[in-house]
Amino acid sequence: MNAYLLGILFGLACFGVFYILDRIGRPLLRGLLNGPLNGFYLDYLRSSTKYEFDLASAANNSDRAWSSLVFEKVYQIGVLGVSYSRRERNLEYIKAEALSRPHFSRKIADELIKVLPKQYGNLDFQKKLACYICELLSLKTDSSMKDKKNKALRPIHSVALDRLTTAISAWIAGALYLLLSLYVLDRYQPVLVVVSSFLLFILMVIPLFNLVGTWVVKITGAGTIATSIIIFLGVFATIAHGRTQLPLEVNLDQYQNPETVLTIRSPEWLTMNNTECNGKKISVSVVGKLTALVRFRVNDHRFYFTNKDCVEIIPQIEINQSEIQAYEFYIASRDSSPFFSQTASIKIVPFFVLNSEEVDFNSDDFVTMKLENWFWNLVSNLYIAGGSFGCTILLYLLNYFVNKKRL
Amino acid sequence: MKNKILWIDDDYYTIQGLFRPIEEVGYKLDIALSAFDGYKKAQKWQDYDLIVVDLILPISQEESAPEIVLNWNNQERYAYVGVGLVEWLLKDLKVNCPVVILSVVPDPISTFKLDDWGITNCIRKSGLLPTTLKDELSKHLNI
């Protein structure tokens, strides 16, 4: 498959995952944390509030510092394992604090409405809470209060850690996206990998992405789109660049024809078009150009071609050993991927045999070449990781300037 | 100089940064996370330069507490548990060190008519910054 098309696909996948995280993943995880994992959730709430409080205090943003504590109390009211005496205390705290923060009354009411249905264990408290919500909603807020609220909700920029968190989140997200994309192409069970990567992503990234609305990292709206675009560009650039522009030169001096240098511009990728598992015909195309006769083995099927871009072969053909001249590739073949319709990608590990010798898969040659290929893969992956890191820096800068402008 | 402050507040973990400037000048904090915990630690009030009390407090984090502490939860008598604790500190225990209320509750002294209890200071938590707290407490400490 064309590398640019891959970039586009994975860029779209990035955006899709962001969207899913925003709409489904976050509420799902919040539900989990509110239920079976509430101890963890309470610890997380407390830690994130402390973090928020310290950041805001350091930035002399007292309004934000103390409002974070109010919202921690609100969220605690909705957590399953919290006793009702504690919920009562939290409500007292919220009432006292809301008196000095009328500009937050609407938001506090909104959050309390969310936790109201969870008070089924104590109907008296539920009534008390409902009454208080009505009281809050009846408060009038004027425009100056809204300004005050908006000001309090602004991200803190005087503390580098805040932005660093954003960068780390994006970095983890970007790296996982890249891993996802690589695994989807390289493994037999892409669905499994997609699901596990998605779960891993949720576990690692969501806590950093404003999970409970404490504004530790605020990336919403335009910021989310910008993030998606940047990651999309990163994936696009790194895949396209890393896959097509990184040459692997294999010097065959020690083999039969010392003058022949086989250059494969994209050594890992071949594409099989019109693949049919039970069909009669398989066409193989090579990205780049081969300058020598190459023999392939796909599972039990062998075939070969010379310096052509595409040849057609018939499966189960037995190539006459005398036709083998110098080089042979072992192809770590895979089933055709349902992800890419009729097209499958095959990872190949090149190795060489002398003349027409049969391939001994346990031979030192094979191991050596496999290691060499592993090395180049590593180089390639590091290259991609570098690209991703570059994207993270871009995201960091964009986030900084966008938020600076908002201030 | 004892250089020690007793701070009775269940939100200690989250807002401990408030006391950072005071800790930086050499004061150590002794923390009580409940009224009962504060009750126990305040028995040795001579060890402290200052006692800081929150008003919205849990009675106890343990299973049981003495009757006197449980009474502080009587809402007909005390609007908040911390009010009972402060009364006990000043009227029963008769502590001879400054007692400061640090709470989100607005103006508790006039609201609950605590004028004659001898409360040293009442600081509103809401909107409080560490530097402001230091300025407030420095009036009662040798800073």
XYZ file of C-alpha atoms in Angstrom:
550
model
C 0.000 0.000 0.000
C 1.146 3.459 -0.762
C 2.832 5.012 2.210
C 0.948 8.249 1.793
C -2.321 6.399 1.860
C -1.161 4.696 5.018
C -0.422 8.072 6.505
C -3.881 9.306 5.678
C -5.489 6.182 7.094
C -3.614 6.367 10.328
C -4.173 10.077 10.592
C -7.875 9.417 10.338
C -7.454 6.650 12.884
C -5.785 9.126 15.232
C -8.665 11.492 14.918
C -11.130 8.657 15.402
C -9.416 7.494 18.553
C -9.369 11.019 19.916
C -13.046 11.300 19.208
C -13.800 7.957 20.786
C -11.742 8.829 23.820
C -13.556 12.072 24.207
C -17.039 10.697 23.765
C -16.882 7.128 24.980
C -13.567 6.279 26.591
C -13.531 8.995 29.182
C -17.066 8.402 30.498
C -16.407 4.673 30.427
C -13.285 4.961 32.500
C -14.975 7.420 34.803
C -17.705 4.855 35.335
C -15.128 2.218 36.160
C -13.362 4.505 38.549
C -16.610 5.430 40.205
C -17.493 1.806 40.671
C -15.037 -1.028 41.086
C -11.997 1.181 41.198
C -13.304 3.937 43.447
C -10.376 3.746 45.860
C -8.054 4.469 43.009
C -10.384 7.190 41.824
C -10.420 8.905 45.221
C -6.641 8.831 45.364
C -6.504 10.191 41.869
C -8.968 12.934 42.722
C -6.994 13.920 45.750
C -3.670 13.914 43.926
C -4.942 15.852 40.954
C -6.598 18.408 43.216
C -3.413 18.820 45.183
C -1.517 19.240 41.935
C -4.035 21.761 40.711
C -4.023 23.585 44.016
C -0.248 23.843 44.121
C -0.029 25.005 40.519
C -2.697 27.620 40.961
C -1.206 28.819 44.232
C 2.196 29.139 42.621
C 0.554 31.197 39.883
C -1.249 33.341 42.484
C -4.550 32.191 41.044
C -6.400 31.751 44.306
C -9.807 31.511 42.682
C -8.801 28.521 40.673
C -6.882 26.941 43.537
C -9.835 26.852 45.860
C -12.419 26.062 43.252
C -10.447 22.898 42.469
C -11.018 21.824 46.052
C -14.735 22.530 45.761
C -15.004 20.344 42.702
C -13.052 17.589 44.383
C -15.697 17.645 47.098
C -18.413 17.536 44.452
C -16.895 14.559 42.670
C -16.371 12.727 45.951
C -20.103 12.953 46.609
C -20.654 10.830 43.531
C -18.178 8.101 44.410
C -19.652 4.843 45.553
C -17.358 4.140 48.483
C -17.663 7.527 50.135
C -19.694 7.492 53.345
C -22.756 9.674 53.640
C -21.308 11.482 56.633
C -18.456 12.527 54.428
C -20.860 13.507 51.673
C -22.742 15.653 54.174
C -19.507 17.296 55.194
C -18.604 17.889 51.590
C -21.971 19.495 50.988
C -21.425 21.791 53.941
C -18.080 22.723 52.506
C -19.568 23.341 49.078
C -22.304 25.513 50.531
C -19.820 27.593 52.466
C -17.469 27.933 49.531
C -20.181 28.683 46.993
C -21.149 31.728 49.013
C -17.898 33.359 48.059
C -17.949 32.003 44.528
C -21.302 32.832 42.983
C -19.714 32.818 39.555
C -19.198 29.088 39.988
C -22.692 28.334 41.172
C -23.902 27.178 37.783
C -20.962 24.858 37.243
C -21.223 23.489 40.759
C -24.932 22.890 40.163
C -24.196 21.145 36.874
C -21.716 18.833 38.549
C -24.011 18.167 41.480
C -26.808 17.225 39.091
C -24.527 14.537 37.700
C -23.958 13.000 41.125
C -27.551 13.386 42.308
C -28.770 10.012 40.963
C -25.962 8.264 42.807
C -27.393 9.154 46.213
C -29.906 6.305 46.193
C -28.470 4.942 49.435
C -29.703 7.909 51.431
C -32.836 9.585 50.188
C -32.698 12.327 52.818
C -29.333 13.358 51.552
C -30.565 13.125 47.994
C -33.418 15.516 48.822
C -31.038 17.859 50.582
C -28.767 17.818 47.592
C -31.629 18.410 45.176
C -32.822 21.393 47.212
C -29.373 22.849 47.239
C -29.056 22.416 43.481
C -32.303 24.358 43.028
C -30.958 27.023 45.321
C -27.783 27.270 43.270
C -29.665 27.400 39.995
C -31.854 30.211 41.206
C -28.819 32.408 41.756
C -28.341 35.042 39.134
C -25.010 35.431 37.489
C -24.056 38.559 35.674
C -21.462 39.010 32.960
C -18.745 40.127 35.354
C -19.132 36.835 37.186
C -18.784 34.945 33.934
C -15.603 36.877 33.214
C -14.322 36.006 36.624
C -15.147 32.371 36.066
C -13.480 32.309 32.670
C -10.421 33.923 34.132
C -10.259 31.316 36.860
C -10.608 28.525 34.362
C -7.758 29.689 32.196
C -4.885 27.290 32.056
C -1.945 28.146 34.215
C 0.994 29.065 32.089
C 3.427 30.270 34.627
C 4.234 26.750 35.663
C 6.158 24.759 33.126
C 4.975 21.462 34.524
C 1.496 22.072 33.195
C 2.690 22.332 29.647
C 5.101 19.507 30.194
C 2.177 17.289 31.131
C 0.527 18.163 27.868
C 3.661 17.333 25.982
C 4.100 14.040 27.798
C 0.485 13.124 27.082
C 0.863 13.915 23.440
C 4.132 12.065 23.314
C 2.630 8.921 24.793
C -0.371 9.275 22.498
C 1.807 9.768 19.446
C 4.100 6.886 20.329
C 1.171 4.565 20.879
C -0.409 5.597 17.635
C 2.798 4.777 15.869
C 3.082 1.458 17.624
C -0.493 0.778 16.709
C 0.122 1.586 13.102
C 3.239 -0.557 12.957
C 1.582 -3.493 14.642
C -1.472 -3.328 12.475
C 0.735 -3.752 9.486
C 3.091 -6.272 10.942
C 1.005 -8.707 12.856
C -1.487 -11.357 12.079
C -4.193 -10.184 14.381
C -4.606 -6.488 13.895
C -7.969 -6.363 15.602
C -6.519 -7.721 18.809
C -3.685 -5.262 18.639
C -6.002 -2.370 17.944
C -8.152 -3.247 20.922
C -5.231 -3.782 23.279
C -3.507 -0.633 22.109
C -6.711 1.257 22.629
C -7.048 -0.052 26.170
C -3.423 0.730 26.866
C -3.946 4.197 25.516
C -6.926 4.760 27.784
C -5.039 3.577 30.828
C -1.986 5.661 30.151
C -3.270 8.836 28.644
C -6.718 9.573 29.933
C -5.644 10.335 33.477
C -3.466 13.063 32.035
C -6.218 14.438 29.855
C -8.549 16.228 32.169
C -10.298 13.063 33.245
C -12.362 14.473 36.041
C -12.686 18.009 34.870
C -10.068 19.420 37.163
C -8.428 21.199 34.261
C -5.017 19.729 34.909
C -4.635 19.625 31.167
C -7.210 21.427 29.155
C -7.301 20.322 25.563
C -10.736 20.776 24.129
C -12.367 21.933 20.936
C -9.853 23.589 18.686
C -7.051 22.176 20.781
C -8.222 18.618 20.166
C -8.463 19.199 16.457
C -5.046 20.823 16.418
C -3.620 17.910 18.356
C -5.191 15.438 15.962
C -3.906 17.290 12.942
C -0.402 17.436 14.305
C -0.350 13.784 15.208
C -1.838 13.015 11.818
C 0.917 14.980 10.135
C 3.472 13.299 12.342
C 2.268 9.833 11.466
C 1.937 10.770 7.852
C 5.404 12.231 7.691
C 7.125 9.535 9.639
C 5.521 6.635 7.864
C 5.890 8.140 4.440
C 9.387 9.341 5.082
C 10.628 6.483 7.171
C 9.237 3.805 4.932
C 10.126 5.070 1.549
C 13.242 7.091 2.032
C 15.330 4.926 4.252
C 17.519 2.788 2.064
C 18.918 -0.543 3.026
C 21.965 -1.444 1.127
C 23.105 -4.996 1.254
C 26.538 -5.690 0.024
C 26.911 -9.100 -1.450
C 30.628 -9.046 -1.890
C 31.145 -12.310 -0.169
C 28.667 -14.136 -2.301
C 28.739 -15.507 -5.728
C 28.542 -12.350 -7.683
C 30.601 -9.765 -5.845
C 29.755 -7.033 -8.299
C 26.098 -7.122 -7.639
C 24.763 -4.801 -4.993
C 21.203 -5.317 -4.111
C 19.487 -2.117 -3.079
C 16.017 -2.249 -1.701
C 14.612 1.093 -0.894
C 11.918 -0.118 1.345
C 13.095 -3.467 2.512
C 10.260 -4.401 4.783
C 7.431 -3.887 2.475
C 6.102 -5.766 -0.409
C 2.536 -5.628 -1.406
C 0.435 -8.441 -2.691
C -2.346 -7.252 -4.846
C -5.451 -9.221 -5.682
C -4.557 -11.792 -3.127
C -6.953 -14.647 -2.925
C -6.344 -17.312 -0.389
C -7.867 -20.015 -2.496
C -7.358 -18.267 -5.777
C -5.193 -19.039 -8.634
C -3.243 -15.925 -9.006
C -1.023 -13.775 -6.877
C 0.700 -10.729 -8.133
C 3.602 -9.341 -6.241
C 4.987 -5.891 -6.517
C 8.079 -4.551 -4.929
C 8.407 -1.042 -3.677
C 11.541 0.240 -5.261
C 13.556 -1.571 -7.813
C 15.473 -4.784 -7.608
C 18.604 -5.061 -9.622
C 19.019 -8.762 -9.475
C 17.184 -11.978 -9.735
C 15.340 -12.599 -6.515
C 13.728 -15.697 -5.347
C 10.908 -15.675 -2.849
C 9.312 -18.173 -0.655
C 5.844 -17.479 0.623
C 4.826 -20.158 3.020
C 5.236 -23.227 0.916
C 5.041 -21.348 -2.329
C 8.103 -20.262 -4.117
C 8.457 -17.746 -6.811
C 10.999 -15.411 -8.233
C 11.383 -12.394 -10.372
C 14.028 -10.180 -11.807
C 14.232 -6.439 -12.100
C 10.604 -5.907 -12.779
C 8.201 -3.934 -10.744
C 5.574 -6.570 -10.853
C 5.349 -10.172 -11.851
C 2.581 -12.653 -11.747
C 3.133 -16.091 -10.423
C 1.056 -19.155 -9.916
C 1.028 -20.582 -6.426
C 2.514 -23.947 -5.711
C 4.831 -23.671 -8.591
C 8.019 -25.578 -8.105
C 10.866 -23.539 -9.300
C 13.565 -25.483 -10.902
C 16.603 -25.356 -8.714
C 18.766 -24.625 -11.678
C 17.040 -21.336 -12.152
C 18.203 -20.081 -8.825
C 21.141 -17.884 -9.331
C 22.286 -16.086 -6.306
C 19.849 -14.635 -3.900
C 16.978 -15.785 -1.932
C 14.631 -14.035 0.403
C 12.707 -15.596 3.120
C 9.387 -13.871 3.381
C 7.723 -13.796 6.743
C 4.392 -13.956 5.108
C 1.070 -13.252 6.618
C -2.520 -13.670 5.788
C -4.178 -11.048 3.778
C -5.303 -8.343 6.098
C -8.997 -7.611 6.254
C -8.053 -4.088 7.165
C -6.870 -3.320 3.699
C -9.353 -5.127 1.592
C -7.691 -7.103 -1.144
C -4.254 -5.884 -0.397
C -1.923 -7.373 2.122
C 1.491 -6.376 3.215
C 4.279 -8.808 3.787
C 7.286 -8.324 5.887
C 10.364 -9.890 4.459
C 13.615 -10.786 6.041
C 16.261 -10.940 3.419
C 18.956 -13.546 3.494
C 21.128 -15.117 0.908
C 22.245 -18.473 -0.213
C 25.066 -19.437 -2.405
C 24.109 -20.708 -5.770
C 21.389 -23.220 -5.636
C 21.868 -24.463 -2.139
C 18.756 -25.192 -0.251
C 17.930 -22.754 2.484
C 18.807 -23.902 5.923
C 16.722 -21.835 8.220
C 18.953 -22.617 11.142
C 22.062 -21.584 9.392
C 24.280 -18.813 10.640
C 23.623 -16.851 7.484
C 20.005 -16.685 8.213
C 20.514 -15.636 11.809
C 23.052 -13.043 10.835
C 20.881 -11.488 8.244
C 17.914 -11.550 10.478
C 19.858 -9.673 13.104
C 20.982 -7.180 10.544
C 17.456 -6.638 9.491
C 16.448 -6.276 13.109
C 19.080 -3.602 13.473
C 17.794 -1.679 10.517
C 14.298 -2.004 11.817
C 15.447 -0.498 15.063
C 17.101 2.364 13.225
C 13.951 2.896 11.256
C 11.800 2.852 14.376
C 14.069 5.286 16.141
C 13.796 7.494 13.141
C 10.041 7.328 13.375
C 10.157 7.963 17.082
C 12.279 11.035 16.393
C 9.614 12.266 14.027
C 6.990 11.696 16.649
C 9.039 13.563 19.201
C 9.320 16.436 16.753
C 5.558 16.441 16.495
C 5.328 16.559 20.253
C 7.516 19.628 20.316
C 5.263 21.181 17.699
C 2.236 20.356 19.777
C 3.929 21.823 22.810
C 4.661 25.050 20.987
C 1.200 25.248 19.474
C -0.420 24.670 22.834
C 1.796 27.318 24.343
C 1.057 29.964 21.750
C -2.639 29.220 21.514
C -3.032 29.438 25.255
C -0.839 32.495 25.476
C -3.101 34.191 23.006
C -6.127 33.175 25.027
C -4.637 34.807 28.094
C 10.838 28.373 70.804
C 8.976 25.215 69.925
C 8.583 26.041 66.261
C 5.671 23.685 66.008
C 2.129 24.204 64.815
C -0.828 21.897 65.309
C -3.067 21.970 62.259
C -6.395 20.187 62.551
C -7.809 19.777 59.059
C -8.996 16.783 57.071
C -8.022 18.486 53.818
C -4.412 18.622 54.871
C -3.065 16.508 52.041
C -4.610 18.624 49.331
C -3.863 22.054 50.723
C -0.638 21.414 52.583
C 1.035 23.812 50.174
C -0.615 26.628 52.109
C 1.845 26.193 54.930
C 4.922 25.843 52.771
C 6.198 29.392 53.369
C 5.771 28.887 57.091
C 7.592 25.583 56.979
C 10.353 27.251 55.023
C 11.060 29.575 57.921
C 11.531 26.656 60.255
C 8.130 25.711 61.605
C 7.048 22.112 61.718
C 3.493 20.993 61.252
C 1.761 18.411 63.350
C -1.342 17.252 61.537
C -4.636 16.015 62.891
C -7.083 14.749 60.294
C -10.158 14.582 62.530
C -11.629 16.221 65.595
C -10.725 13.210 67.729
C -7.197 13.231 66.399
C -6.999 16.931 67.219
C -8.446 16.244 70.650
C -5.673 13.773 71.367
C -2.853 15.901 70.064
C -4.092 19.097 71.657
C -3.742 17.503 75.113
C -0.086 18.474 74.727
C -0.840 21.992 73.616
C 2.291 23.183 75.404
C 4.279 21.660 72.557
C 2.827 24.070 70.047
C 3.273 27.706 69.203
C -0.061 27.809 67.462
C -3.144 25.682 66.944
C -4.971 26.029 63.634
C -8.443 24.529 63.448
C -10.749 23.892 60.534
C -14.452 23.955 61.306
C -15.773 21.341 58.885
C -14.184 18.219 60.270
C -14.969 14.531 60.633
C -15.438 13.416 64.199
C -13.087 10.523 63.989
C -11.434 8.254 61.510
C -11.557 5.449 64.003
C -14.462 3.374 65.155
C -15.105 5.191 68.374
C -14.443 8.474 70.103
C -15.058 9.735 73.630
C -18.414 11.228 74.498
C -17.090 14.748 74.653
C -15.884 14.486 71.066
C -19.088 12.872 69.866
C -21.018 15.788 71.328
C -19.353 18.129 68.902
C -21.382 16.443 66.232
C -24.604 17.606 67.863
C -25.797 19.972 65.192
C -28.326 21.619 67.450
C -25.528 22.786 69.645
C -22.693 23.197 67.199
C -23.149 24.166 63.611
C -19.843 22.494 62.813
C -17.713 19.935 64.599
C -14.814 22.378 64.616
C -16.837 24.858 66.652
C -17.145 22.297 69.424
C -13.450 21.564 69.207
C -12.546 25.229 69.457
C -14.827 25.666 72.448
C -13.211 22.706 74.154
C -9.732 24.027 73.419
C -10.433 27.467 74.787
C -12.932 26.868 77.523
C -12.204 23.401 78.847
C -8.573 22.799 78.006
C -7.783 26.485 78.377
C -4.871 26.362 76.014
C -2.433 29.163 76.449
C -1.293 29.364 72.857
C -2.995 31.185 70.015
C -5.915 29.354 68.455
C -6.706 30.325 64.897
C -9.712 29.209 62.893
C -8.828 28.452 59.299
C -11.985 27.537 57.510
C -14.091 28.051 54.457
C -17.002 29.088 56.679
C -17.521 32.841 56.344
C -17.182 34.926 59.486
C -17.852 32.215 62.084
C -17.134 34.480 65.034
C -20.127 36.708 64.490
C -22.255 33.993 62.889
C -21.904 31.651 65.847
C -21.319 34.343 68.453
C -17.862 33.242 69.470
C -16.638 36.711 70.444
C -15.900 35.932 74.054
C -14.137 32.651 73.501
C -10.726 34.210 73.026
C -10.138 33.084 69.467
C -6.926 34.662 68.283
C -7.770 35.021 64.632
C -10.197 33.745 62.067
C -8.901 33.298 58.537
C -11.131 32.504 55.613
C -9.722 29.720 53.507
C -11.518 30.771 50.413
C -9.135 32.529 48.072
C -6.274 32.253 50.515
C -2.755 32.066 49.123
C 0.268 30.668 50.969
C 1.903 34.070 51.218
C -1.255 35.617 52.622
C -1.528 32.893 55.218
C 2.054 33.453 56.213
C 1.376 37.151 56.642
C -1.662 36.413 58.765
C 0.028 33.830 60.951
C 3.211 35.812 61.343
C 1.234 38.097 63.637
C 1.056 35.223 66.080
C 4.418 33.624 65.465
C 7.955 34.882 65.715
C 8.534 35.214 62.003
